[in-house]
Coordinates of C-alpha atoms and ligand atoms in Angstrom, one line a residue:
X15 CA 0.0 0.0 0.0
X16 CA 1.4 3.2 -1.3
X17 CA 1.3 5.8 1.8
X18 CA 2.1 9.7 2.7
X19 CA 1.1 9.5 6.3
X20 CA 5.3 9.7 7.1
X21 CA 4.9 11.7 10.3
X22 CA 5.9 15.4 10.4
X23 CA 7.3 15.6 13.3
X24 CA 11.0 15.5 14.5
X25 CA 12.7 12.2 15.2
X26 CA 13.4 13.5 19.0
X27 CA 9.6 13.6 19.6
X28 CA 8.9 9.5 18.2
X29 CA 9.5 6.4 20.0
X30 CA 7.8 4.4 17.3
X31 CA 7.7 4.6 13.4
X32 CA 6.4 1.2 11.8
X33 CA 6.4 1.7 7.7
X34 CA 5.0 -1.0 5.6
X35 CA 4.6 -4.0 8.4
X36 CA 3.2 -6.9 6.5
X37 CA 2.5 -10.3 8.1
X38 CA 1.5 -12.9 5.6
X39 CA 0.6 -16.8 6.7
X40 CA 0.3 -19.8 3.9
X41 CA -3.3 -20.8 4.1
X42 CA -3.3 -24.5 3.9
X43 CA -6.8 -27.0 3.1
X44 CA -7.8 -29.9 2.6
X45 CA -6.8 -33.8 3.8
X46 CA -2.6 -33.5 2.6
X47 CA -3.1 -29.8 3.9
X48 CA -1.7 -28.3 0.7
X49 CA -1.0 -24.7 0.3
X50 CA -4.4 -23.0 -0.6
X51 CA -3.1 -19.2 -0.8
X52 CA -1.7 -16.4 1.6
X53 CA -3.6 -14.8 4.7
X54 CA -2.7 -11.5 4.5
X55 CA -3.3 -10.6 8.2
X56 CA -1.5 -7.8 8.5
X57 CA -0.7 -6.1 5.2
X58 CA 1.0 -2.8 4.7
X59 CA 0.5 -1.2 8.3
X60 CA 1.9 2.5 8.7
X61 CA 2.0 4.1 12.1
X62 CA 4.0 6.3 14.4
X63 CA 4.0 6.6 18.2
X64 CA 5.4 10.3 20.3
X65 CA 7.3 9.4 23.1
X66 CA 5.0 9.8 26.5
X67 CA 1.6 9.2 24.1
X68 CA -1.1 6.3 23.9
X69 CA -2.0 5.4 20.4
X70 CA -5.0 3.5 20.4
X71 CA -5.3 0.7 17.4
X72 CA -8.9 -0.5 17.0
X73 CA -10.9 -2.5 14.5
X74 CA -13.5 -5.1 14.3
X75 CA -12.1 -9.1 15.7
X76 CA -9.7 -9.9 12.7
X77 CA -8.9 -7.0 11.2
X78 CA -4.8 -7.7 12.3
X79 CA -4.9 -5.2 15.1
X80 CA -3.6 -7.6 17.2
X81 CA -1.4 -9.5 14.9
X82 CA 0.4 -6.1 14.3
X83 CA 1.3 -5.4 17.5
X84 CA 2.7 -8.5 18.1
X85 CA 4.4 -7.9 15.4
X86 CA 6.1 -5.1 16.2
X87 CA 7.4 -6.0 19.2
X88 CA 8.5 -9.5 17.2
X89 CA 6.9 -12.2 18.9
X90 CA 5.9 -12.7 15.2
X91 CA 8.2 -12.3 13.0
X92 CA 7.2 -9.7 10.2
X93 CA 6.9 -10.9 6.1
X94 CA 8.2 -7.1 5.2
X95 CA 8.1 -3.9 6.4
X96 CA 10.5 -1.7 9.2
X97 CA 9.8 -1.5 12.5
X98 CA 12.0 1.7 13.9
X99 CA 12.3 2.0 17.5
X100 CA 14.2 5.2 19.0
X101 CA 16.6 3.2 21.7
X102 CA 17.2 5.3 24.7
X103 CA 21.2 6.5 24.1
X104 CA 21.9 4.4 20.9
X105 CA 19.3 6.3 18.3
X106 CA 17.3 4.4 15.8
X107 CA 17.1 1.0 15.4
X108 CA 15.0 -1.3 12.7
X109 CA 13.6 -4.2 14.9
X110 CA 12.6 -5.9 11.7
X111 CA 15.8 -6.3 10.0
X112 CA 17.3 -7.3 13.9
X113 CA 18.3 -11.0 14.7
X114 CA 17.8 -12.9 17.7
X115 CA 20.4 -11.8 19.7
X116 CA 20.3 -7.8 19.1
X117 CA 16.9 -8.2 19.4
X118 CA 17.2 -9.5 23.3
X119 CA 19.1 -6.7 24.3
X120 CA 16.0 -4.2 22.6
X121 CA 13.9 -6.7 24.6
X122 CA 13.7 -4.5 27.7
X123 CA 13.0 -1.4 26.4
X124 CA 9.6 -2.6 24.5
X125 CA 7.2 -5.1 26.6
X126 CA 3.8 -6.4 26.4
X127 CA 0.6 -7.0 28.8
X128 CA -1.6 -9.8 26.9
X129 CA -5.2 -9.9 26.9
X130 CA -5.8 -12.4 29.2
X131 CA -4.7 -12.5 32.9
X132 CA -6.0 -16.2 33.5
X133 CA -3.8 -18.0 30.6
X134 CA -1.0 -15.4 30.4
X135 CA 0.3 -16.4 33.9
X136 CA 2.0 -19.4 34.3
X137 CA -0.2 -21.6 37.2
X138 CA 3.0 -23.7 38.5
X139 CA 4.9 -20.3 39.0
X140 CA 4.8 -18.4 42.4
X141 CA 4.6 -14.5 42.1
X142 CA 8.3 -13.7 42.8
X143 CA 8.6 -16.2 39.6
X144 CA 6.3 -14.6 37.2
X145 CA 7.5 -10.8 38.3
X146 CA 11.2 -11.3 38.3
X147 CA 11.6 -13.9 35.6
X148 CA 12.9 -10.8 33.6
X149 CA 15.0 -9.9 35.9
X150 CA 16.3 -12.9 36.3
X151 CA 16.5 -13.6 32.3
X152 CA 18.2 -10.7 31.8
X153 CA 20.5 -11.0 34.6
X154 CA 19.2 -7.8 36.0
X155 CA 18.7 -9.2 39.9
X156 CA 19.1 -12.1 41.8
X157 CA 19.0 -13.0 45.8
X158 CA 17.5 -10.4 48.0
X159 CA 17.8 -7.7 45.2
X160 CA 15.5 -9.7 43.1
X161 CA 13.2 -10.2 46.4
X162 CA 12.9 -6.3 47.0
X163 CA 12.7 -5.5 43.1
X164 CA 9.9 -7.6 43.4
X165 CA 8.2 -6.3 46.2
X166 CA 8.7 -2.7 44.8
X167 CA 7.1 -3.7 41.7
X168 CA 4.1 -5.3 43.6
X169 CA 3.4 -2.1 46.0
X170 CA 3.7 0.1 42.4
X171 CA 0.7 -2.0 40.9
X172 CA -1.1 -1.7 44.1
X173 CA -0.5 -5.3 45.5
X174 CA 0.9 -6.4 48.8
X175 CA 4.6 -7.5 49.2
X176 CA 3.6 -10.3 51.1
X177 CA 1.8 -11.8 47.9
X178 CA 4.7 -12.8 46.6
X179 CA 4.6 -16.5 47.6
X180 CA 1.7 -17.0 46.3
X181 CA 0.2 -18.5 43.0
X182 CA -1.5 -16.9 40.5
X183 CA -5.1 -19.1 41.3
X184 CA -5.1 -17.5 44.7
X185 CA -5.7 -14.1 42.7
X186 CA -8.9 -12.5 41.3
X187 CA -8.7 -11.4 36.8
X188 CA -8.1 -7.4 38.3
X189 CA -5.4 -8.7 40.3
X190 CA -3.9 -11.0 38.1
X191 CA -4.0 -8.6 35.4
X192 CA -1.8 -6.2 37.7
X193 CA 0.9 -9.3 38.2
X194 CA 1.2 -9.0 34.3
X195 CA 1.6 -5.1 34.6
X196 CA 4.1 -5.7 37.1
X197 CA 6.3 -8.2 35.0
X198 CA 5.9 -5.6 32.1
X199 CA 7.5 -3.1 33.9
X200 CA 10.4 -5.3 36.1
X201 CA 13.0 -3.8 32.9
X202 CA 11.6 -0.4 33.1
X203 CA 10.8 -0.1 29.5
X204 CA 9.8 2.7 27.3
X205 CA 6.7 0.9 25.6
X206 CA 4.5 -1.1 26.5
X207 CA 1.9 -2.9 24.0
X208 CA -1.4 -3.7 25.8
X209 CA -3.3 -6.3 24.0
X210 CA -6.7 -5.9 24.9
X211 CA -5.7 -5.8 28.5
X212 CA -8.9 -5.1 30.2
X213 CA -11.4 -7.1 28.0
X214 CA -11.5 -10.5 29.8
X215 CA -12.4 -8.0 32.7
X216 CA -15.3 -6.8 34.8
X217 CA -16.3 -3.1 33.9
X218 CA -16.0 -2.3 37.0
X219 CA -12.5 -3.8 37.6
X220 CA -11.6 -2.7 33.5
X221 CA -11.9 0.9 35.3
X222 CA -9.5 0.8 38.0
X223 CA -6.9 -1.5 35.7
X224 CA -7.5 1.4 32.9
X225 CA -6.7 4.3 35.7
X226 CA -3.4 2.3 37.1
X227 CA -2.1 2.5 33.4
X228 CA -2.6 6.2 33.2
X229 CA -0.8 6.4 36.6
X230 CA 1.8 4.6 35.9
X231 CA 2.2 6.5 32.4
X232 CA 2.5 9.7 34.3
X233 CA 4.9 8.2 36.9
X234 CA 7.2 6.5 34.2
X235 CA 6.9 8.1 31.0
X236 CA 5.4 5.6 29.4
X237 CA 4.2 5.4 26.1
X238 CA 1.6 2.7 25.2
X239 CA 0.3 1.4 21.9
X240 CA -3.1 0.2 22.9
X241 CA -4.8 -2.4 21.1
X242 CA -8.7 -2.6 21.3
X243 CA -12.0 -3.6 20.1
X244 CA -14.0 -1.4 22.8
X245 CA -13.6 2.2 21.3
X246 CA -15.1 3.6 24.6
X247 CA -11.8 2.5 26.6
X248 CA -9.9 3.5 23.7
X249 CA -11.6 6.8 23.4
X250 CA -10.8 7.2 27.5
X251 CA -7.1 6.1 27.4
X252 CA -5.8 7.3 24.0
X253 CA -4.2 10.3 22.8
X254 CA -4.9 9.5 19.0
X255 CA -6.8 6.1 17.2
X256 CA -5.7 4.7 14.5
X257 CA -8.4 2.0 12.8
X258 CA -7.5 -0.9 10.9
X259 CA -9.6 -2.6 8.3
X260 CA -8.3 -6.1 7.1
X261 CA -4.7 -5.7 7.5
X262 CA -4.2 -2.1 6.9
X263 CA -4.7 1.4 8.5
X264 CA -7.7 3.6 7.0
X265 CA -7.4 5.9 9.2
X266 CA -5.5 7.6 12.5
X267 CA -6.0 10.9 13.9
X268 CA -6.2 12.6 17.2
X269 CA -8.8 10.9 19.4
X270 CA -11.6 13.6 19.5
X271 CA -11.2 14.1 15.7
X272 CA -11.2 10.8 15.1
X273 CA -14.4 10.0 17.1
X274 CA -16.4 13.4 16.4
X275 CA -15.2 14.3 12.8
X276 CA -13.9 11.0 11.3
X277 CA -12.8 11.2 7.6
X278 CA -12.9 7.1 6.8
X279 CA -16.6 5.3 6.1
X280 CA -15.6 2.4 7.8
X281 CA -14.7 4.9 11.4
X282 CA -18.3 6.3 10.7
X283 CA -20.0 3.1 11.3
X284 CA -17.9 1.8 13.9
X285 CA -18.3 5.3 15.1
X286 CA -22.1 5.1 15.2
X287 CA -21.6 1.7 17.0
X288 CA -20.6 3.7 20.0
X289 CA -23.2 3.1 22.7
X290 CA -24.4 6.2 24.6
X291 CA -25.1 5.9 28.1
X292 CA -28.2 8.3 27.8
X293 CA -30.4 5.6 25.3
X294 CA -32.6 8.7 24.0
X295 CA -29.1 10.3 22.6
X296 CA -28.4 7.1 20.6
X297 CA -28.0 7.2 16.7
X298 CA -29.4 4.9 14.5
X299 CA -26.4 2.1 13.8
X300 CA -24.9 2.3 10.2
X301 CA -26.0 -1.2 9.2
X302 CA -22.5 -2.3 7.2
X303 CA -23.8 -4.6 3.9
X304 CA -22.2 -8.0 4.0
X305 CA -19.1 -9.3 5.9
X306 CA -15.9 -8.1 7.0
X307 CA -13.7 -9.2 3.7
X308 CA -11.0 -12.0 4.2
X309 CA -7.4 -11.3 4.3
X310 CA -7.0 -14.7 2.1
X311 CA -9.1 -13.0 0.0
X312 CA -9.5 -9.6 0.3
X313 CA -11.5 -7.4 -2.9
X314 CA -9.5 -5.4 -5.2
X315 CA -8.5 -1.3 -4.6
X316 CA -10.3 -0.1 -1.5
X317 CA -10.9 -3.5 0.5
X318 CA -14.1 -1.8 2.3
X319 CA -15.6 -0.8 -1.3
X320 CA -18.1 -4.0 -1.1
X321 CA -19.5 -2.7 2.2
X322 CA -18.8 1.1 1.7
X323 CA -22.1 3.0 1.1
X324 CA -20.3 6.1 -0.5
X325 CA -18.6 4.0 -3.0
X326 CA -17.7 4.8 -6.5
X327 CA -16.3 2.9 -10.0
X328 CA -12.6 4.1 -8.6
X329 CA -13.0 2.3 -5.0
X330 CA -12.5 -1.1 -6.6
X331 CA -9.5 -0.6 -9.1
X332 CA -7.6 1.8 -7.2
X333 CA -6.4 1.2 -3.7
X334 CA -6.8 4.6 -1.6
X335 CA -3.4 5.5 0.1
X336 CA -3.1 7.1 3.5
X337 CA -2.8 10.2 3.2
X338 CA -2.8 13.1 5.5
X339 CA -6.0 14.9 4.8
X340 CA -6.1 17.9 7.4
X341 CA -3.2 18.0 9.9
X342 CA -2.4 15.0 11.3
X343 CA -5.0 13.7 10.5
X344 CA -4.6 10.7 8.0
X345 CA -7.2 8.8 5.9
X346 CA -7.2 6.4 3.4
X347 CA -10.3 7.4 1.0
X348 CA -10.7 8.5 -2.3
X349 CA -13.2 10.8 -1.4
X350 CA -12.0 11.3 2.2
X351 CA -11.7 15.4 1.6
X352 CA -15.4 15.8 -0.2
X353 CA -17.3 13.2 2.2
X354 CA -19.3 15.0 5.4
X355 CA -19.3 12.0 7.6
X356 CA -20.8 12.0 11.4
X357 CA -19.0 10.8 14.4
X358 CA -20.2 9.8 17.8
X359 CA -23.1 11.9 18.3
X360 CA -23.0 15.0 20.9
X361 CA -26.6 15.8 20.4
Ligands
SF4_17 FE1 -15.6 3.9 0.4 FE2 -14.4 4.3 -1.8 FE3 -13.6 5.6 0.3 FE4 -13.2 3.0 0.1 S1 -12.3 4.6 -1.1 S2 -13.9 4.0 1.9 S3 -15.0 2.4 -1.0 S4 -15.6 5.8 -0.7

């Protein structure tokens, strides 16, 4: 996918630039499980991340969202594309191009909290385990030092030292989900990817776990790329969205812009999807035609031109590159600069 949505902002100010991230799987069939084509899960993704921001990344269950950000912290390893990373003292670095071993000593400085806190936690592992096992990996701590680093990092996710001999049953999804903040944070990164960390959670515990990773943002400068399907967390955590649609990026813009003044047809409907808690203030849904496309199979030009209600002869012959149509504010529609679409209603 052809793109202009290179950020114009100084390489100081960026933690993050991913240009072209493409992450391909053979799709295989049938009884001898030949090769039947290519999933293109993630296919041409283009996104950058300030230092200190969250950038939300949303999209309806398979558009890649989350396949991309494991991507870019390489616990998938990437078909093309560069993944730049602004290390802390040693400048730029492409994580794509890195091998194994560079790529543990970049390790530290990007982590991730996973979606679920029941599975993500190893059940046979006490809490001084799970917590320091990157200290210990990385040679970091050991011996009382890894004990207090430990017990530090419990007290700054809210949780009592004295936990630490316990097992990750003996702990409720909040809590558990905090023992996975904690680990994330035992090698004081710089980023942190949060795969849909509160949606295996309560609303009411999604709330507090939302409000201890703006604290700890403030307290540590972190930056956090955000993945999401629930746009009202993303809309409350996230400095700018961007949206992906089968494998790509359609559009990314501040968050208010994005959610009140969206330039994409595919952000207007998830858009009008938003519920409202006052039921009387609620729009009428944008009822989307058909299903989300397949990445095995995705339509030609725009891939959201079978579904798009503003669609013209263009939208299936020529693919729409992101482009920045107002500032910072980037879109990837033909018609992106004539369209007057509505966002989450204020009436
Ligand atoms: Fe719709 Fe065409 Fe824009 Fe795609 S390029 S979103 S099909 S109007």
């Amino acid at each position: 996918m052809t793109t202009t949505a290179a950020p114009k902002v100084s390489d100081n100010e960026l933690l993050l630039e991913v240009k072209g991230l493409k992450k391909y799987y053979p799709a295989r069939g049938g009884f001898i499980r030949r090769g039947t084509g290519t999933v293109k899960a993630v296919d041409g993704v283009d996104l950058f991340v300030r230092k200190g921001e969250t950038l939300g990344l949303v999209g309806e269950s398979g558009c890649g969202k989350t396949t991309a950000g494991r991507t870019i912290i390489r616990l998938l390893e990437p078909t093309a594309g560069e993944i730049r990373f602004n290390l802390a003292g040693k400048g730029w670095v492409d994580l794509a191009k890195m091998d194994r071993r560079h790529l543990q000593q970049v390790r530290p400085h990007m982590q991730i909290i996973f979606q679920d806190p029941f599975s993500s936690l190893d059940a046979r592992m006490t809490v001084e385990r799970i917590v320091g096992e990157p200290l210990v990996i990385n040679h970091v701590a050991s011996g009382q030092a890894l004990k207090d680093r430990v017990a530090e990092l419990l007290r700054v996710v809210g949780m009592r030292p004295e936990y630490m001999s316990r097992y990750p049953h003996a702990f409720s999804g909040g809590q558990r989900q905090r023992l996975g903040i904690a680990r994330a944070l035992a090698l004081n990164p710089s980023m942190i990817i949060c795969d849909e960390p509160v949606s295996a959670l309560d609303v009411s515990i999604q709330a507090q776990v939302l409000s201890l990773l703006e604290d700890l943002q403030q307290k540590f400068g972190l930056t956090y790329l955000f993945v999401a399907h629930d746009l009202s967390v993303v809309e409350h955590i996230s400095n700018r969205v961007a949206v992906m649609y089968v494998g790509r990026v359609v559009e990314l813009a501040k968050t208010e812009e994005l959610y009140y003044a969206p330039k994409h047809p595919y952000t207007e409907a998830l858009m009008a999807a938003v519920p409202k808690p006052d039921p009387r203030r609620r729009d009428r849904p944008i009822k989307l035609p058909g299903e989300v496309a397949s990445p095995l199979n995705p339509p030609s030009g725009c891939y959201f031109h079978p579904r798009c209600r503003y669609a013209k002869s263009i939208c299936s012959v020529e693919t729409p590159p992101l482009v920045e149509v107002s500032p910072e504010h980037y879109s990837a529609c033909h018609f992106s600069k004539e369209l007057t679409l509505r966002g989450v209603s204020t009436k």
